[in-house]
PDB file of C-alpha atoms and ligand atoms in Angstrom:
ATOM      1  CA  UNK A   1       2.609  54.270 -62.197  1.00 77.00           C
ATOM      2  CA  UNK A   2      -0.753  53.116 -61.061  1.00 92.00           C
ATOM      3  CA  UNK A   3      -3.650  52.789 -63.500  1.00 97.00           C
ATOM      4  CA  UNK A   4      -5.455  56.053 -64.195  1.00 98.00           C
ATOM      5  CA  UNK A   5      -9.234  56.010 -63.977  1.00 98.00           C
ATOM      6  CA  UNK A   6     -11.432  58.733 -65.478  1.00 98.00           C
ATOM      7  CA  UNK A   7     -14.319  60.092 -63.421  1.00 98.00           C
ATOM      8  CA  UNK A   8     -16.263  63.083 -64.739  1.00 98.00           C
ATOM      9  CA  UNK A   9     -13.383  64.545 -66.716  1.00 98.00           C
ATOM     10  CA  UNK A  10     -10.692  64.049 -64.074  1.00 98.00           C
ATOM     11  CA  UNK A  11      -8.100  61.313 -63.712  1.00 98.00           C
ATOM     12  CA  UNK A  12      -7.441  59.458 -60.473  1.00 98.00           C
ATOM     13  CA  UNK A  13      -5.035  56.694 -59.501  1.00 98.00           C
ATOM     14  CA  UNK A  14      -6.940  53.394 -59.359  1.00 97.00           C
ATOM     15  CA  UNK A  15      -6.851  53.294 -55.537  1.00 97.00           C
ATOM     16  CA  UNK A  16      -8.282  56.838 -55.318  1.00 98.00           C
ATOM     17  CA  UNK A  17     -11.003  56.399 -57.968  1.00 98.00           C
ATOM     18  CA  UNK A  18     -14.148  56.363 -55.808  1.00 98.00           C
ATOM     19  CA  UNK A  19     -17.852  57.139 -55.863  1.00 97.00           C
ATOM     20  CA  UNK A  20     -20.222  57.989 -53.029  1.00 98.00           C
ATOM     21  CA  UNK A  21     -21.880  55.233 -50.993  1.00 98.00           C
ATOM     22  CA  UNK A  22     -25.072  57.219 -51.667  1.00 98.00           C
ATOM     23  CA  UNK A  23     -24.665  56.748 -55.422  1.00 98.00           C
ATOM     24  CA  UNK A  24     -27.767  55.004 -56.774  1.00 98.00           C
ATOM     25  CA  UNK A  25     -25.497  52.988 -59.046  1.00 98.00           C
ATOM     26  CA  UNK A  26     -24.345  51.229 -55.866  1.00 98.00           C
ATOM     27  CA  UNK A  27     -27.574  51.410 -53.870  1.00 98.00           C
ATOM     28  CA  UNK A  28     -29.904  50.229 -56.635  1.00 98.00           C
ATOM     29  CA  UNK A  29     -27.884  49.229 -59.679  1.00 98.00           C
ATOM     30  CA  UNK A  30     -29.287  52.414 -61.198  1.00 98.00           C
ATOM     31  CA  UNK A  31     -27.012  53.154 -64.126  1.00 98.00           C
ATOM     32  CA  UNK A  32     -25.685  51.779 -67.393  1.00 98.00           C
ATOM     33  CA  UNK A  33     -22.403  50.439 -68.716  1.00 98.00           C
ATOM     34  CA  UNK A  34     -20.448  49.161 -71.697  1.00 98.00           C
ATOM     35  CA  UNK A  35     -17.568  46.740 -72.172  1.00 98.00           C
ATOM     36  CA  UNK A  36     -15.379  47.601 -75.156  1.00 98.00           C
ATOM     37  CA  UNK A  37     -12.037  46.405 -76.590  1.00 98.00           C
ATOM     38  CA  UNK A  38      -9.102  48.266 -78.007  1.00 98.00           C
ATOM     39  CA  UNK A  39      -6.949  46.353 -80.503  1.00 97.00           C
ATOM     40  CA  UNK A  40      -3.605  47.755 -81.693  1.00 96.00           C
ATOM     41  CA  UNK A  41      -4.643  51.274 -80.695  1.00 96.00           C
ATOM     42  CA  UNK A  42      -8.077  51.148 -82.378  1.00 97.00           C
ATOM     43  CA  UNK A  43     -11.202  50.945 -80.272  1.00 98.00           C
ATOM     44  CA  UNK A  44     -13.406  48.306 -81.885  1.00 98.00           C
ATOM     45  CA  UNK A  45     -16.794  49.660 -82.960  1.00 98.00           C
ATOM     46  CA  UNK A  46     -16.708  52.526 -80.459  1.00 98.00           C
ATOM     47  CA  UNK A  47     -19.560  54.289 -82.245  1.00 98.00           C
ATOM     48  CA  UNK A  48     -21.831  51.245 -81.848  1.00 98.00           C
ATOM     49  CA  UNK A  49     -20.938  50.820 -78.176  1.00 98.00           C
ATOM     50  CA  UNK A  50     -21.581  54.508 -77.485  1.00 98.00           C
ATOM     51  CA  UNK A  51     -24.874  54.338 -79.320  1.00 98.00           C
ATOM     52  CA  UNK A  52     -25.931  51.419 -77.126  1.00 98.00           C
ATOM     53  CA  UNK A  53     -24.748  53.225 -73.965  1.00 98.00           C
ATOM     54  CA  UNK A  54     -26.759  56.361 -74.768  1.00 98.00           C
ATOM     55  CA  UNK A  55     -29.787  54.239 -75.716  1.00 98.00           C
ATOM     56  CA  UNK A  56     -29.552  52.273 -72.461  1.00 98.00           C
ATOM     57  CA  UNK A  57     -29.361  55.587 -70.582  1.00 98.00           C
ATOM     58  CA  UNK A  58     -32.313  56.963 -72.511  1.00 98.00           C
ATOM     59  CA  UNK A  59     -34.338  53.855 -71.694  1.00 98.00           C
ATOM     60  CA  UNK A  60     -33.867  54.484 -67.963  1.00 98.00           C
ATOM     61  CA  UNK A  61     -34.311  58.280 -68.329  1.00 98.00           C
ATOM     62  CA  UNK A  62     -30.722  58.964 -67.346  1.00 98.00           C
ATOM     63  CA  UNK A  63     -29.174  62.002 -68.987  1.00 98.00           C
ATOM     64  CA  UNK A  64     -25.473  61.427 -69.692  1.00 98.00           C
ATOM     65  CA  UNK A  65     -23.928  64.832 -68.957  1.00 97.00           C
ATOM     66  CA  UNK A  66     -21.477  64.804 -71.890  1.00 98.00           C
ATOM     67  CA  UNK A  67     -21.873  64.202 -75.614  1.00 98.00           C
ATOM     68  CA  UNK A  68     -20.946  60.882 -77.239  1.00 98.00           C
ATOM     69  CA  UNK A  69     -18.263  62.720 -79.254  1.00 98.00           C
ATOM     70  CA  UNK A  70     -16.621  64.038 -76.070  1.00 98.00           C
ATOM     71  CA  UNK A  71     -16.915  60.646 -74.379  1.00 98.00           C
ATOM     72  CA  UNK A  72     -15.211  59.023 -77.393  1.00 98.00           C
ATOM     73  CA  UNK A  73     -12.322  61.512 -77.083  1.00 98.00           C
ATOM     74  CA  UNK A  74     -12.107  60.829 -73.359  1.00 98.00           C
ATOM     75  CA  UNK A  75     -11.933  57.059 -73.994  1.00 98.00           C
ATOM     76  CA  UNK A  76      -8.893  57.585 -76.232  1.00 98.00           C
ATOM     77  CA  UNK A  77      -7.368  59.999 -73.691  1.00 98.00           C
ATOM     78  CA  UNK A  78      -7.775  57.398 -70.910  1.00 98.00           C
ATOM     79  CA  UNK A  79      -6.058  54.787 -73.093  1.00 98.00           C
ATOM     80  CA  UNK A  80      -3.227  57.235 -73.867  1.00 98.00           C
ATOM     81  CA  UNK A  81      -2.666  58.094 -70.210  1.00 98.00           C
ATOM     82  CA  UNK A  82      -2.351  54.413 -69.394  1.00 98.00           C
ATOM     83  CA  UNK A  83      -0.249  53.722 -72.500  1.00 97.00           C
ATOM     84  CA  UNK A  84      -2.597  50.986 -73.614  1.00 97.00           C
ATOM     85  CA  UNK A  85      -2.832  49.834 -77.216  1.00 96.00           C
ATOM     86  CA  UNK A  86      -4.634  46.575 -76.399  1.00 96.00           C
ATOM     87  CA  UNK A  87      -7.089  46.853 -73.551  1.00 97.00           C
ATOM     88  CA  UNK A  88     -10.513  46.233 -72.143  1.00 98.00           C
ATOM     89  CA  UNK A  89     -12.502  49.424 -71.595  1.00 98.00           C
ATOM     90  CA  UNK A  90     -15.348  49.709 -69.108  1.00 98.00           C
ATOM     91  CA  UNK A  91     -17.652  52.709 -69.413  1.00 98.00           C
ATOM     92  CA  UNK A  92     -19.986  53.231 -66.474  1.00 98.00           C
ATOM     93  CA  UNK A  93     -22.579  55.930 -65.957  1.00 98.00           C
ATOM     94  CA  UNK A  94     -24.295  55.962 -62.574  1.00 98.00           C
ATOM     95  CA  UNK A  95     -27.414  57.887 -61.587  1.00 98.00           C
ATOM     96  CA  UNK A  96     -25.312  59.770 -59.031  1.00 98.00           C
ATOM     97  CA  UNK A  97     -25.631  60.344 -55.294  1.00 98.00           C
ATOM     98  CA  UNK A  98     -29.098  60.840 -53.835  1.00 96.00           C
ATOM     99  CA  UNK A  99     -31.192  60.061 -50.818  1.00 95.00           C
ATOM    100  CA  UNK A 100     -31.742  56.544 -49.494  1.00 96.00           C
ATOM    101  CA  UNK A 101     -35.077  56.354 -51.331  1.00 96.00           C
ATOM    102  CA  UNK A 102     -35.491  55.084 -54.890  1.00 97.00           C
ATOM    103  CA  UNK A 103     -36.471  58.436 -56.406  1.00 97.00           C
ATOM    104  CA  UNK A 104     -34.029  59.165 -59.229  1.00 97.00           C
ATOM    105  CA  UNK A 105     -35.174  62.798 -59.216  1.00 96.00           C
ATOM    106  CA  UNK A 106     -33.489  63.213 -55.846  1.00 96.00           C
ATOM    107  CA  UNK A 107     -30.070  62.294 -57.221  1.00 97.00           C
ATOM    108  CA  UNK A 108     -27.525  64.649 -58.689  1.00 94.00           C
ATOM    109  CA  UNK A 109     -24.165  64.468 -60.354  1.00 94.00           C
ATOM    110  CA  UNK A 110     -24.193  61.259 -62.407  1.00 98.00           C
ATOM    111  CA  UNK A 111     -20.748  59.706 -62.466  1.00 98.00           C
ATOM    112  CA  UNK A 112     -19.214  59.043 -65.857  1.00 98.00           C
ATOM    113  CA  UNK A 113     -16.426  56.542 -65.353  1.00 99.00           C
ATOM    114  CA  UNK A 114     -13.869  55.139 -67.800  1.00 98.00           C
ATOM    115  CA  UNK A 115     -11.732  52.237 -66.633  1.00 98.00           C
ATOM    116  CA  UNK A 116      -9.123  50.791 -68.965  1.00 98.00           C
ATOM    117  CA  UNK A 117      -7.344  47.629 -67.969  1.00 97.00           C
ATOM    118  CA  UNK A 118      -5.538  44.614 -69.333  1.00 94.00           C
ATOM    119  CA  UNK A 119      -7.768  42.142 -71.122  1.00 89.00           C
ATOM    120  CA  UNK A 120      -8.572  39.074 -69.022  1.00 82.00           C
ATOM    121  CA  UNK A 121      -8.729  36.468 -71.771  1.00 83.00           C
ATOM    122  CA  UNK A 122     -10.477  33.123 -71.442  1.00 87.00           C
ATOM    123  CA  UNK A 123      -7.885  30.305 -71.364  1.00 91.00           C
ATOM    124  CA  UNK A 124      -6.783  29.299 -74.895  1.00 92.00           C
ATOM    125  CA  UNK A 125      -7.996  25.721 -74.364  1.00 94.00           C
ATOM    126  CA  UNK A 126     -11.623  26.920 -74.525  1.00 94.00           C
ATOM    127  CA  UNK A 127     -11.008  28.194 -78.056  1.00 95.00           C
ATOM    128  CA  UNK A 128      -9.243  24.977 -79.087  1.00 94.00           C
ATOM    129  CA  UNK A 129     -11.583  22.465 -77.456  1.00 96.00           C
ATOM    130  CA  UNK A 130     -14.788  24.465 -77.041  1.00 97.00           C
ATOM    131  CA  UNK A 131     -16.925  25.292 -74.028  1.00 97.00           C
ATOM    132  CA  UNK A 132     -19.510  23.197 -72.274  1.00 98.00           C
ATOM    133  CA  UNK A 133     -22.710  24.978 -71.277  1.00 98.00           C
ATOM    134  CA  UNK A 134     -25.525  24.132 -68.957  1.00 98.00           C
ATOM    135  CA  UNK A 135     -29.010  25.589 -69.179  1.00 98.00           C
ATOM    136  CA  UNK A 136     -29.678  27.795 -66.162  1.00 98.00           C
ATOM    137  CA  UNK A 137     -33.026  27.451 -64.433  1.00 98.00           C
ATOM    138  CA  UNK A 138     -32.928  31.229 -63.936  1.00 98.00           C
ATOM    139  CA  UNK A 139     -34.722  32.694 -66.952  1.00 98.00           C
ATOM    140  CA  UNK A 140     -33.572  35.910 -68.628  1.00 98.00           C
ATOM    141  CA  UNK A 141     -35.384  38.997 -67.373  1.00 98.00           C
ATOM    142  CA  UNK A 142     -38.864  39.379 -68.813  1.00 98.00           C
ATOM    143  CA  UNK A 143     -38.623  42.287 -71.284  1.00 97.00           C
ATOM    144  CA  UNK A 144     -41.632  43.913 -69.635  1.00 97.00           C
ATOM    145  CA  UNK A 145     -39.866  43.824 -66.252  1.00 97.00           C
ATOM    146  CA  UNK A 146     -36.371  44.959 -67.233  1.00 97.00           C
ATOM    147  CA  UNK A 147     -35.527  44.845 -70.914  1.00 98.00           C
ATOM    148  CA  UNK A 148     -32.392  42.815 -71.673  1.00 98.00           C
ATOM    149  CA  UNK A 149     -31.731  45.427 -74.372  1.00 98.00           C
ATOM    150  CA  UNK A 150     -30.710  47.802 -71.590  1.00 98.00           C
ATOM    151  CA  UNK A 151     -27.139  47.204 -70.457  1.00 98.00           C
ATOM    152  CA  UNK A 152     -27.846  48.316 -66.916  1.00 98.00           C
ATOM    153  CA  UNK A 153     -25.740  48.120 -63.789  1.00 98.00           C
ATOM    154  CA  UNK A 154     -28.254  45.631 -62.436  1.00 97.00           C
ATOM    155  CA  UNK A 155     -26.746  42.356 -63.634  1.00 98.00           C
ATOM    156  CA  UNK A 156     -28.083  40.084 -60.880  1.00 98.00           C
ATOM    157  CA  UNK A 157     -30.264  38.210 -63.387  1.00 98.00           C
ATOM    158  CA  UNK A 158     -27.129  37.200 -65.280  1.00 98.00           C
ATOM    159  CA  UNK A 159     -25.126  36.610 -62.111  1.00 98.00           C
ATOM    160  CA  UNK A 160     -27.748  34.162 -60.793  1.00 98.00           C
ATOM    161  CA  UNK A 161     -27.440  32.153 -64.010  1.00 98.00           C
ATOM    162  CA  UNK A 162     -23.655  32.437 -63.970  1.00 98.00           C
ATOM    163  CA  UNK A 163     -23.631  30.975 -60.434  1.00 98.00           C
ATOM    164  CA  UNK A 164     -25.644  28.016 -61.677  1.00 98.00           C
ATOM    165  CA  UNK A 165     -23.135  27.510 -64.478  1.00 98.00           C
ATOM    166  CA  UNK A 166     -20.155  27.727 -62.146  1.00 98.00           C
ATOM    167  CA  UNK A 167     -21.771  25.323 -59.660  1.00 98.00           C
ATOM    168  CA  UNK A 168     -22.033  22.846 -62.526  1.00 98.00           C
ATOM    169  CA  UNK A 169     -18.424  23.436 -63.622  1.00 97.00           C
ATOM    170  CA  UNK A 170     -19.278  25.630 -66.636  1.00 97.00           C
ATOM    171  CA  UNK A 171     -17.916  29.146 -67.201  1.00 95.00           C
ATOM    172  CA  UNK A 172     -20.990  30.157 -69.198  1.00 97.00           C
ATOM    173  CA  UNK A 173     -24.647  29.196 -68.910  1.00 98.00           C
ATOM    174  CA  UNK A 174     -27.496  29.280 -71.388  1.00 98.00           C
ATOM    175  CA  UNK A 175     -30.465  31.441 -70.422  1.00 99.00           C
ATOM    176  CA  UNK A 176     -33.962  30.853 -71.785  1.00 98.00           C
ATOM    177  CA  UNK A 177     -36.602  33.548 -72.004  1.00 98.00           C
ATOM    178  CA  UNK A 178     -40.019  33.574 -70.344  1.00 98.00           C
ATOM    179  CA  UNK A 179     -41.407  31.598 -73.309  1.00 98.00           C
ATOM    180  CA  UNK A 180     -38.843  28.828 -72.866  1.00 98.00           C
ATOM    181  CA  UNK A 181     -36.933  29.897 -75.973  1.00 98.00           C
ATOM    182  CA  UNK A 182     -33.185  30.330 -76.161  1.00 98.00           C
ATOM    183  CA  UNK A 183     -32.234  33.902 -75.267  1.00 99.00           C
ATOM    184  CA  UNK A 184     -28.495  34.269 -74.698  1.00 98.00           C
ATOM    185  CA  UNK A 185     -25.739  33.369 -72.251  1.00 98.00           C
ATOM    186  CA  UNK A 186     -24.889  35.375 -69.135  1.00 98.00           C
ATOM    187  CA  UNK A 187     -22.474  37.667 -70.969  1.00 98.00           C
ATOM    188  CA  UNK A 188     -22.517  36.428 -74.564  1.00 98.00           C
ATOM    189  CA  UNK A 189     -24.879  35.954 -77.507  1.00 98.00           C
ATOM    190  CA  UNK A 190     -25.392  32.495 -78.958  1.00 99.00           C
ATOM    191  CA  UNK A 191     -25.380  31.141 -82.524  1.00 99.00           C
ATOM    192  CA  UNK A 192     -25.877  27.705 -83.998  1.00 98.00           C
ATOM    193  CA  UNK A 193     -24.853  26.402 -87.404  1.00 98.00           C
ATOM    194  CA  UNK A 194     -27.433  24.248 -89.143  1.00 98.00           C
ATOM    195  CA  UNK A 195     -27.116  22.989 -92.707  1.00 97.00           C
ATOM    196  CA  UNK A 196     -24.491  25.586 -93.572  1.00 97.00           C
ATOM    197  CA  UNK A 197     -26.405  28.601 -92.227  1.00 98.00           C
ATOM    198  CA  UNK A 198     -26.196  30.498 -88.972  1.00 98.00           C
ATOM    199  CA  UNK A 199     -29.201  30.823 -86.718  1.00 98.00           C
ATOM    200  CA  UNK A 200     -29.350  33.185 -83.748  1.00 99.00           C
ATOM    201  CA  UNK A 201     -32.229  34.399 -81.583  1.00 98.00           C
ATOM    202  CA  UNK A 202     -33.830  37.675 -82.700  1.00 98.00           C
ATOM    203  CA  UNK A 203     -33.623  40.771 -80.492  1.00 98.00           C
ATOM    204  CA  UNK A 204     -37.246  40.269 -79.439  1.00 97.00           C
ATOM    205  CA  UNK A 205     -36.308  36.935 -77.860  1.00 98.00           C
ATOM    206  CA  UNK A 206     -35.224  39.245 -74.998  1.00 98.00           C
ATOM    207  CA  UNK A 207     -31.489  39.642 -75.520  1.00 98.00           C
ATOM    208  CA  UNK A 208     -28.817  42.281 -75.562  1.00 98.00           C
ATOM    209  CA  UNK A 209     -28.060  43.251 -79.157  1.00 98.00           C
ATOM    210  CA  UNK A 210     -24.380  42.371 -79.056  1.00 98.00           C
ATOM    211  CA  UNK A 211     -21.896  44.426 -81.012  1.00 98.00           C
ATOM    212  CA  UNK A 212     -19.877  41.255 -81.626  1.00 98.00           C
ATOM    213  CA  UNK A 213     -23.082  39.451 -82.699  1.00 98.00           C
ATOM    214  CA  UNK A 214     -23.721  42.076 -85.354  1.00 98.00           C
ATOM    215  CA  UNK A 215     -20.103  42.003 -86.545  1.00 98.00           C
ATOM    216  CA  UNK A 216     -20.225  38.201 -86.884  1.00 98.00           C
ATOM    217  CA  UNK A 217     -23.495  38.323 -88.844  1.00 98.00           C
ATOM    218  CA  UNK A 218     -21.827  40.782 -91.268  1.00 98.00           C
ATOM    219  CA  UNK A 219     -18.706  38.615 -91.540  1.00 98.00           C
ATOM    220  CA  UNK A 220     -20.763  35.496 -92.222  1.00 98.00           C
ATOM    221  CA  UNK A 221     -22.816  37.214 -94.885  1.00 98.00           C
ATOM    222  CA  UNK A 222     -19.655  38.559 -96.553  1.00 98.00           C
ATOM    223  CA  UNK A 223     -18.416  34.948 -96.668  1.00 98.00           C
ATOM    224  CA  UNK A 224     -21.646  33.737 -98.275  1.00 98.00           C
ATOM    225  CA  UNK A 225     -22.990  32.193 -95.063  1.00 98.00           C
ATOM    226  CA  UNK A 226     -26.550  33.354 -94.435  1.00 98.00           C
ATOM    227  CA  UNK A 227     -27.891  34.087 -90.978  1.00 98.00           C
ATOM    228  CA  UNK A 228     -31.473  33.626 -89.806  1.00 98.00           C
ATOM    229  CA  UNK A 229     -32.694  35.462 -86.735  1.00 98.00           C
ATOM    230  CA  UNK A 230     -35.415  33.120 -85.551  1.00 98.00           C
ATOM    231  CA  UNK A 231     -36.619  31.761 -82.245  1.00 98.00           C
ATOM    232  CA  UNK A 232     -34.672  28.731 -81.047  1.00 98.00           C
ATOM    233  CA  UNK A 233     -35.321  26.134 -78.378  1.00 98.00           C
ATOM    234  CA  UNK A 234     -32.859  23.817 -76.635  1.00 98.00           C
ATOM    235  CA  UNK A 235     -33.955  21.211 -79.159  1.00 98.00           C
ATOM    236  CA  UNK A 236     -32.415  23.296 -81.965  1.00 98.00           C
ATOM    237  CA  UNK A 237     -29.108  23.399 -80.130  1.00 98.00           C
ATOM    238  CA  UNK A 238     -29.165  19.640 -79.532  1.00 98.00           C
ATOM    239  CA  UNK A 239     -29.634  18.975 -83.261  1.00 98.00           C
ATOM    240  CA  UNK A 240     -27.279  21.752 -84.439  1.00 98.00           C
ATOM    241  CA  UNK A 241     -24.129  21.009 -86.413  1.00 98.00           C
ATOM    242  CA  UNK A 242     -22.096  23.630 -84.532  1.00 98.00           C
ATOM    243  CA  UNK A 243     -22.557  26.222 -81.830  1.00 98.00           C
ATOM    244  CA  UNK A 244     -20.588  29.281 -80.715  1.00 98.00           C
ATOM    245  CA  UNK A 245     -20.889  32.376 -78.542  1.00 98.00           C
ATOM    246  CA  UNK A 246     -19.990  35.989 -79.272  1.00 98.00           C
ATOM    247  CA  UNK A 247     -19.075  38.810 -76.923  1.00 98.00           C
ATOM    248  CA  UNK A 248     -16.602  41.639 -76.468  1.00 98.00           C
ATOM    249  CA  UNK A 249     -14.486  39.744 -73.942  1.00 96.00           C
ATOM    250  CA  UNK A 250     -14.888  36.229 -75.399  1.00 97.00           C
ATOM    251  CA  UNK A 251     -14.871  37.331 -79.088  1.00 97.00           C
ATOM    252  CA  UNK A 252     -16.029  34.177 -80.925  1.00 98.00           C
ATOM    253  CA  UNK A 253     -15.822  31.053 -78.779  1.00 98.00           C
ATOM    254  CA  UNK A 254     -16.924  27.524 -79.721  1.00 98.00           C
ATOM    255  CA  UNK A 255     -19.456  25.507 -77.714  1.00 98.00           C
ATOM    256  CA  UNK A 256     -19.279  21.710 -77.942  1.00 98.00           C
ATOM    257  CA  UNK A 257     -21.731  20.511 -75.293  1.00 98.00           C
ATOM    258  CA  UNK A 258     -25.018  21.643 -73.796  1.00 98.00           C
ATOM    259  CA  UNK A 259     -26.269  19.958 -70.631  1.00 98.00           C
ATOM    260  CA  UNK A 260     -23.654  17.196 -71.087  1.00 98.00           C
ATOM    261  CA  UNK A 261     -24.932  16.413 -74.603  1.00 98.00           C
ATOM    262  CA  UNK A 262     -22.471  16.803 -77.502  1.00 98.00           C
ATOM    263  CA  UNK A 263     -23.467  19.330 -80.178  1.00 98.00           C
ATOM    264  CA  UNK A 264     -22.852  18.013 -83.713  1.00 96.00           C
ATOM    265  CA  UNK A 265     -19.647  15.964 -83.701  1.00 95.00           C
ATOM    266  CA  UNK A 266     -18.821  17.317 -80.220  1.00 97.00           C
ATOM    267  CA  UNK A 267     -15.777  19.171 -81.559  1.00 97.00           C
ATOM    268  CA  UNK A 268     -15.119  22.696 -82.831  1.00 97.00           C
ATOM    269  CA  UNK A 269     -16.790  22.909 -86.258  1.00 97.00           C
ATOM    270  CA  UNK A 270     -15.441  24.280 -89.565  1.00 98.00           C
ATOM    271  CA  UNK A 271     -17.753  27.300 -89.845  1.00 98.00           C
ATOM    272  CA  UNK A 272     -16.966  28.294 -86.258  1.00 98.00           C
ATOM    273  CA  UNK A 273     -13.239  27.994 -87.040  1.00 98.00           C
ATOM    274  CA  UNK A 274     -13.709  30.102 -90.177  1.00 98.00           C
ATOM    275  CA  UNK A 275     -15.581  32.835 -88.284  1.00 98.00           C
ATOM    276  CA  UNK A 276     -13.030  32.905 -85.452  1.00 98.00           C
ATOM    277  CA  UNK A 277     -10.333  33.591 -88.067  1.00 97.00           C
ATOM    278  CA  UNK A 278     -12.465  36.192 -89.886  1.00 98.00           C
ATOM    279  CA  UNK A 279     -13.205  37.995 -86.599  1.00 98.00           C
ATOM    280  CA  UNK A 280      -9.495  38.097 -85.663  1.00 97.00           C
ATOM    281  CA  UNK A 281      -8.714  39.603 -89.041  1.00 97.00           C
ATOM    282  CA  UNK A 282     -11.496  42.177 -88.663  1.00 97.00           C
ATOM    283  CA  UNK A 283     -10.461  43.461 -85.240  1.00 96.00           C
ATOM    284  CA  UNK A 284      -6.829  43.746 -86.163  1.00 90.00           C
ATOM    285  CA  UNK A 285      -7.491  45.791 -89.260  1.00 80.00           C
ATOM    286  CA  UNK A 286     -10.320  47.893 -87.773  1.00 61.00           C
TER     287      UNK A 286
HETATM  288  N1  PMP B   1     -25.393  39.479 -73.793  1.00 71.22           N
HETATM  289  C1  PMP B   1     -25.105  39.974 -72.586  1.00 71.22           C
HETATM  290  C2  PMP B   1     -26.084  39.762 -71.479  1.00 71.22           C
HETATM  291  C3  PMP B   1     -23.902  40.673 -72.362  1.00 71.22           C
HETATM  292  O1  PMP B   1     -23.625  41.165 -71.163  1.00 71.22           O
HETATM  293  C4  PMP B   1     -22.994  40.815 -73.431  1.00 71.22           C
HETATM  294  C5  PMP B   1     -21.667  41.494 -73.200  1.00 71.22           C
HETATM  295  N2  PMP B   1     -21.769  42.883 -73.245  1.00 71.22           N
HETATM  296  C6  PMP B   1     -23.332  40.293 -74.681  1.00 71.22           C
HETATM  297  C7  PMP B   1     -24.540  39.632 -74.821  1.00 71.22           C
HETATM  298  C8  PMP B   1     -22.430  40.463 -75.861  1.00 71.22           C
HETATM  299  O2  PMP B   1     -22.447  41.785 -76.311  1.00 71.22           O
HETATM  300  P1  PMP B   1     -21.186  42.464 -76.999  1.00 71.22           P
HETATM  301  O3  PMP B   1     -20.854  41.627 -78.194  1.00 71.22           O
HETATM  302  O4  PMP B   1     -21.663  43.811 -77.395  1.00 71.22           O
HETATM  303  O5  PMP B   1     -20.087  42.478 -76.009  1.00 71.22           O
END
């Protein structure tokens, strides 16, 4: 049976799951989304992801036509219909079909979409040997232009940086903010380890407040490893002992080089290894 996709309360086979070419989600990237994981039948931090989705929608004055409680039920129903216990879940809410002008008031019928699919994992070697990053010349969106706190359907800022990474042979790229400080990667938050403590950019560095980021901060603190949320520059990464990224798809993934320069000993560090193990344990018991 083909994958079942949820659109506005109805289920469609993947090939028949469609939205209008007049949908402002397509025409203008006008909408919001979430990427979520289900592990052994439990959706990881669904409440937090839904909170972020509704906040993103609120920030762009988009009214999601159903309640978060109903959407949570529908996520589980979509997983059930596809017989998934371990899956990647994509929630999308578009502004809906309108005229060819920008005016969101001329749209109607926002599309609430739930796609569940197999998880496309990064190759295991990245977790064993660590990633290499380059710094993209594309800066992260200025918060006063389009706040990185909004997980909107307009991801071109990140895609431009991702292209730079890929051109340089890297699957992820570091993005700086308009002040030249470290912000985040194209689809992941960044942490360094320095003298036994974690350091990660604060939300006001212009980043998405990652659900995985917050889980890792909690895990570190429970293990007696403090975490500072302070502004970082590339310099801090160059002199760090360890570095890793966090994200729903990547989970916790080590970084061993930035711009061809080894970080610390240039190998996956002990605190990173400890947090990878702690995160695995957390998601499987959640
Ligand atoms: N930053 C950006 C730009 C992202 O797209 C993501 C992935 N959603 C993250 C960080 C990590 O967030 P999370 O841990 O909630 O997946």
